[in-house]
Amino acid sequence: MKSVLISIQPKWVKKIASGEKTIEVRKTRPKLETPFKCYIYCTEGDALAYPCINYPKFDIHRANNGTLKGRLMTKKEREQSDYLYANGKVIGEYVCDKVYDLRYVPTVYYGKPAGTYEEMICNSSCLSVDQIKEYAKGRDIYGWYISELKIYDKPKELSEFWTVKCTNKKVGCFDCKVKPNCIKTITRPPQSWCYVESLGE
């Protein structure tokens, strides 16, 4: 089944893992019917100690909703510790069961001020209206709703994920798994997101 691998910065990964962030804002959306699965790739940057129940060295606690929490660490702390890190790993997955069209309103429309987005989207995405406006630059964008979040006990490597690139235009890329040269292992993270095959779990 076709799914999505999405790159997310550590500070947002932390908010997703804590349950605080329930909408991921993007400039594009997959050509998939909802619901579809999204695998969360934690990018480099601020070190994020991995919230793993199998590693008792971590200072881990659960939020009220049961999700696991990690903490951001400096580069120096990361170098001097024995912690397992989420950076550069796939740390979990969620089901996107709704994609909101975030329409930019260039003029006053039905009583809304010019150039605003829905307040609910802002609250759920942990972004202010100004941050969304800066990101969108006057274009329509999309809010991917995060549900059924699952944080892995151990992060997965990018090499565990693969996609199908088929040059046969008579069939869709994901209909041609019989050709070994069409199966491509993911070796580098997407800038935003990319299609992958769902893991057999």
mmCIF file of C-alpha atoms in Angstrom:
data_model
loop_
_atom_site.group_PDB
_atom_site.id
_atom_site.type_symbol
_atom_site.label_atom_id
_atom_site.label_comp_id
_atom_site.label_asym_id
_atom_site.label_seq_id
_atom_site.Cartn_x
_atom_site.Cartn_y
_atom_site.Cartn_z
ATOM 1 C CA MET A 1 0.000 0.000 0.000
ATOM 2 C CA LYS A 2 1.294 3.432 -0.889
ATOM 3 C CA SER A 3 2.060 5.641 2.101
ATOM 4 C CA VAL A 4 4.013 8.822 2.796
ATOM 5 C CA LEU A 5 7.361 9.520 4.451
ATOM 6 C CA ILE A 6 7.314 13.070 5.838
ATOM 7 C CA SER A 7 10.302 15.075 7.108
ATOM 8 C CA ILE A 8 9.625 17.022 10.306
ATOM 9 C CA GLN A 9 11.975 19.180 12.380
ATOM 10 C CA PRO A 10 12.804 17.979 15.920
ATOM 11 C CA LYS A 11 10.899 20.773 17.684
ATOM 12 C CA TRP A 12 7.715 19.792 15.834
ATOM 13 C CA VAL A 13 8.349 16.064 16.307
ATOM 14 C CA LYS A 14 8.406 16.691 20.045
ATOM 15 C CA LYS A 15 5.062 18.520 19.894
ATOM 16 C CA ILE A 16 3.551 15.726 17.805
ATOM 17 C CA ALA A 17 4.825 13.039 20.199
ATOM 18 C CA SER A 18 3.369 14.934 23.163
ATOM 19 C CA GLY A 19 -0.032 15.215 21.464
ATOM 20 C CA GLU A 20 0.149 19.019 21.390
ATOM 21 C CA LYS A 21 0.394 19.246 17.603
ATOM 22 C CA THR A 22 -2.389 17.470 15.690
ATOM 23 C CA ILE A 23 -2.149 19.159 12.282
ATOM 24 C CA GLU A 24 0.914 19.273 10.023
ATOM 25 C CA VAL A 25 0.845 22.195 7.567
ATOM 26 C CA ARG A 26 2.276 21.604 4.090
ATOM 27 C CA LYS A 27 2.278 23.374 0.716
ATOM 28 C CA THR A 28 1.204 20.203 -1.086
ATOM 29 C CA ARG A 29 -0.693 17.001 -0.353
ATOM 30 C CA PRO A 30 -0.425 13.421 -1.612
ATOM 31 C CA LYS A 31 -2.699 12.228 -4.369
ATOM 32 C CA LEU A 32 -4.118 9.635 -2.007
ATOM 33 C CA GLU A 33 -7.565 9.078 -0.637
ATOM 34 C CA THR A 34 -7.820 9.533 3.114
ATOM 35 C CA PRO A 35 -7.059 7.806 5.369
ATOM 36 C CA PHE A 36 -3.416 7.170 4.481
ATOM 37 C CA LYS A 37 -0.362 6.364 6.603
ATOM 38 C CA CYS A 38 2.461 8.837 7.253
ATOM 39 C CA TYR A 39 5.883 7.823 8.562
ATOM 40 C CA ILE A 40 7.599 10.553 10.610
ATOM 41 C CA TYR A 41 11.242 11.243 9.754
ATOM 42 C CA CYS A 42 12.971 13.434 12.374
ATOM 43 C CA THR A 43 15.402 15.777 10.633
ATOM 44 C CA GLU A 44 18.817 16.861 11.869
ATOM 45 C CA GLY A 45 19.174 20.007 13.952
ATOM 46 C CA ASP A 46 18.480 20.270 17.668
ATOM 47 C CA ALA A 47 19.098 16.835 19.123
ATOM 48 C CA LEU A 48 15.950 15.037 20.211
ATOM 49 C CA ALA A 49 16.494 12.331 22.821
ATOM 50 C CA TYR A 50 14.465 9.393 21.631
ATOM 51 C CA PRO A 51 11.410 8.594 23.782
ATOM 52 C CA CYS A 52 11.972 4.869 23.988
ATOM 53 C CA ILE A 53 10.487 2.675 26.686
ATOM 54 C CA ASN A 54 13.175 0.036 26.068
ATOM 55 C CA TYR A 55 15.979 2.371 27.131
ATOM 56 C CA PRO A 56 15.666 3.021 30.910
ATOM 57 C CA LYS A 57 18.487 5.606 30.884
ATOM 58 C CA PHE A 58 16.058 8.139 29.494
ATOM 59 C CA ASP A 59 14.094 10.509 31.684
ATOM 60 C CA ILE A 60 10.802 9.542 30.092
ATOM 61 C CA HIS A 61 7.287 10.233 31.237
ATOM 62 C CA ARG A 62 3.886 9.892 29.672
ATOM 63 C CA ALA A 63 1.512 12.708 28.896
ATOM 64 C CA ASN A 64 -2.100 12.549 30.050
ATOM 65 C CA ASN A 65 -3.101 11.081 26.694
ATOM 66 C CA GLY A 66 -0.532 8.288 27.045
ATOM 67 C CA THR A 67 1.959 9.485 24.436
ATOM 68 C CA LEU A 68 5.651 9.376 25.234
ATOM 69 C CA LYS A 69 7.706 12.537 25.661
ATOM 70 C CA GLY A 70 11.367 13.178 24.893
ATOM 71 C CA ARG A 71 13.394 16.333 25.317
ATOM 72 C CA LEU A 72 15.494 18.569 23.087
ATOM 73 C CA MET A 73 19.241 18.560 23.799
ATOM 74 C CA THR A 74 22.142 20.717 22.710
ATOM 75 C CA LYS A 75 24.804 19.398 20.364
ATOM 76 C CA LYS A 76 27.289 19.289 23.256
ATOM 77 C CA GLU A 77 24.912 17.242 25.421
ATOM 78 C CA ARG A 78 24.360 14.878 22.526
ATOM 79 C CA GLU A 79 28.099 14.308 22.022
ATOM 80 C CA GLN A 80 28.707 13.657 25.732
ATOM 81 C CA SER A 81 25.835 11.258 26.366
ATOM 82 C CA ASP A 82 24.929 7.654 25.685
ATOM 83 C CA TYR A 83 21.424 8.533 24.568
ATOM 84 C CA LEU A 84 19.794 7.157 21.465
ATOM 85 C CA TYR A 85 18.688 9.991 19.195
ATOM 86 C CA ALA A 86 15.733 10.473 16.922
ATOM 87 C CA ASN A 87 17.601 12.727 14.478
ATOM 88 C CA GLY A 88 17.977 11.124 11.085
ATOM 89 C CA LYS A 89 15.560 8.330 11.995
ATOM 90 C CA VAL A 90 11.936 7.399 11.398
ATOM 91 C CA ILE A 91 10.476 7.652 14.880
ATOM 92 C CA GLY A 92 6.846 6.748 14.359
ATOM 93 C CA GLU A 93 3.785 6.878 12.186
ATOM 94 C CA TYR A 94 0.294 8.288 12.113
ATOM 95 C CA VAL A 95 -2.856 8.028 10.061
ATOM 96 C CA CYS A 96 -3.910 11.135 8.170
ATOM 97 C CA ASP A 97 -7.675 10.766 8.031
ATOM 98 C CA LYS A 98 -8.444 14.298 6.857
ATOM 99 C CA VAL A 99 -6.665 16.952 4.804
ATOM 100 C CA TYR A 100 -7.865 20.522 5.265
ATOM 101 C CA ASP A 101 -7.682 22.973 2.377
ATOM 102 C CA LEU A 102 -6.277 26.121 3.957
ATOM 103 C CA ARG A 103 -7.549 28.770 1.603
ATOM 104 C CA TYR A 104 -5.860 32.128 1.636
ATOM 105 C CA VAL A 105 -8.436 34.939 1.741
ATOM 106 C CA PRO A 106 -6.976 37.958 -0.089
ATOM 107 C CA THR A 107 -9.926 40.232 0.643
ATOM 108 C CA VAL A 108 -12.644 40.461 3.266
ATOM 109 C CA TYR A 109 -14.873 37.466 2.655
ATOM 110 C CA TYR A 110 -17.887 36.550 4.755
ATOM 111 C CA GLY A 111 -16.707 38.931 7.408
ATOM 112 C CA LYS A 112 -13.188 37.491 7.722
ATOM 113 C CA PRO A 113 -10.236 39.900 7.820
ATOM 114 C CA ALA A 114 -8.032 39.933 4.728
ATOM 115 C CA GLY A 115 -5.449 37.168 4.454
ATOM 116 C CA THR A 116 -6.336 34.985 7.419
ATOM 117 C CA TYR A 117 -6.561 31.251 7.949
ATOM 118 C CA GLU A 118 -8.884 29.333 10.219
ATOM 119 C CA GLU A 119 -7.987 29.851 13.890
ATOM 120 C CA MET A 120 -8.615 26.173 14.633
ATOM 121 C CA ILE A 121 -5.886 25.218 12.159
ATOM 122 C CA CYS A 122 -3.450 27.609 13.801
ATOM 123 C CA ASN A 123 -4.092 26.229 17.282
ATOM 124 C CA SER A 124 -3.845 22.583 16.207
ATOM 125 C CA SER A 125 -0.689 23.150 14.157
ATOM 126 C CA CYS A 126 1.064 25.135 16.945
ATOM 127 C CA LEU A 127 1.614 27.947 14.432
ATOM 128 C CA SER A 128 0.451 31.545 14.570
ATOM 129 C CA VAL A 129 -1.444 33.158 11.716
ATOM 130 C CA ASP A 130 1.673 35.189 10.896
ATOM 131 C CA GLN A 131 3.833 32.055 10.765
ATOM 132 C CA ILE A 132 1.381 30.350 8.418
ATOM 133 C CA LYS A 133 1.165 33.441 6.229
ATOM 134 C CA GLU A 134 4.959 33.621 6.024
ATOM 135 C CA TYR A 135 5.143 29.940 5.112
ATOM 136 C CA ALA A 136 2.321 30.047 2.572
ATOM 137 C CA LYS A 137 3.313 33.348 0.931
ATOM 138 C CA GLY A 138 -0.234 34.006 -0.197
ATOM 139 C CA ARG A 139 -0.897 30.531 -1.604
ATOM 140 C CA ASP A 140 -3.399 27.880 -0.587
ATOM 141 C CA ILE A 141 -1.848 25.265 1.689
ATOM 142 C CA TYR A 142 -2.953 22.053 3.376
ATOM 143 C CA GLY A 143 -3.391 20.838 6.940
ATOM 144 C CA TRP A 144 -2.748 17.104 7.370
ATOM 145 C CA TYR A 145 -4.663 15.847 10.394
ATOM 146 C CA ILE A 146 -2.683 13.542 12.711
ATOM 147 C CA SER A 147 -4.586 10.607 14.209
ATOM 148 C CA GLU A 148 -3.710 7.137 15.547
ATOM 149 C CA LEU A 149 -0.180 8.284 16.400
ATOM 150 C CA LYS A 150 2.293 5.498 17.116
ATOM 151 C CA ILE A 151 5.807 6.191 18.434
ATOM 152 C CA TYR A 152 8.125 3.245 17.798
ATOM 153 C CA ASP A 153 9.923 1.525 20.658
ATOM 154 C CA LYS A 154 13.049 1.799 18.524
ATOM 155 C CA PRO A 155 13.555 4.267 15.646
ATOM 156 C CA LYS A 156 13.779 2.890 12.131
ATOM 157 C CA GLU A 157 16.449 3.618 9.536
ATOM 158 C CA LEU A 158 15.640 5.234 6.196
ATOM 159 C CA SER A 159 17.042 2.145 4.494
ATOM 160 C CA GLU A 160 14.076 0.146 5.820
ATOM 161 C CA PHE A 161 11.781 2.114 3.490
ATOM 162 C CA TRP A 162 11.413 1.801 -0.237
ATOM 163 C CA THR A 163 9.441 3.110 -3.153
ATOM 164 C CA VAL A 164 8.719 1.936 -6.676
ATOM 165 C CA LYS A 165 9.923 3.981 -9.639
ATOM 166 C CA CYS A 166 8.501 2.520 -12.832
ATOM 167 C CA THR A 167 9.398 3.706 -16.320
ATOM 168 C CA ASN A 168 6.518 1.767 -17.850
ATOM 169 C CA LYS A 169 3.935 4.512 -18.405
ATOM 170 C CA LYS A 170 1.217 1.942 -19.167
ATOM 171 C CA VAL A 171 0.935 1.033 -15.493
ATOM 172 C CA GLY A 172 1.185 3.006 -12.277
ATOM 173 C CA CYS A 173 4.509 2.944 -10.422
ATOM 174 C CA PHE A 174 3.019 0.968 -7.556
ATOM 175 C CA ASP A 175 1.556 -1.659 -9.887
ATOM 176 C CA CYS A 176 4.902 -2.906 -11.103
ATOM 177 C CA LYS A 177 6.603 -4.602 -8.149
ATOM 178 C CA VAL A 178 7.652 -7.581 -10.284
ATOM 179 C CA LYS A 179 10.534 -5.574 -11.768
ATOM 180 C CA PRO A 180 13.406 -5.563 -9.229
ATOM 181 C CA ASN A 181 15.112 -2.580 -10.868
ATOM 182 C CA CYS A 182 12.003 -0.491 -10.150
ATOM 183 C CA ILE A 183 12.240 -0.960 -6.388
ATOM 184 C CA LYS A 184 14.274 1.853 -4.865
ATOM 185 C CA THR A 185 15.428 1.899 -1.244
ATOM 186 C CA ILE A 186 15.182 5.340 0.376
ATOM 187 C CA THR A 187 18.726 6.640 0.893
ATOM 188 C CA ARG A 188 18.050 10.285 1.657
ATOM 189 C CA PRO A 189 15.137 11.997 3.380
ATOM 190 C CA PRO A 190 12.621 14.003 1.373
ATOM 191 C CA GLN A 191 12.753 17.781 1.608
ATOM 192 C CA SER A 192 9.053 17.747 2.493
ATOM 193 C CA TRP A 193 7.527 14.308 1.851
ATOM 194 C CA CYS A 194 7.609 11.431 -0.602
ATOM 195 C CA TYR A 195 5.665 8.283 -1.409
ATOM 196 C CA VAL A 196 6.846 5.013 0.113
ATOM 197 C CA GLU A 197 5.452 1.544 0.489
ATOM 198 C CA SER A 198 3.876 0.671 3.828
ATOM 199 C CA LEU A 199 5.995 -1.555 6.028
ATOM 200 C CA GLY A 200 4.711 -5.084 6.480
ATOM 201 C CA GLU A 201 3.702 -4.808 10.138
#
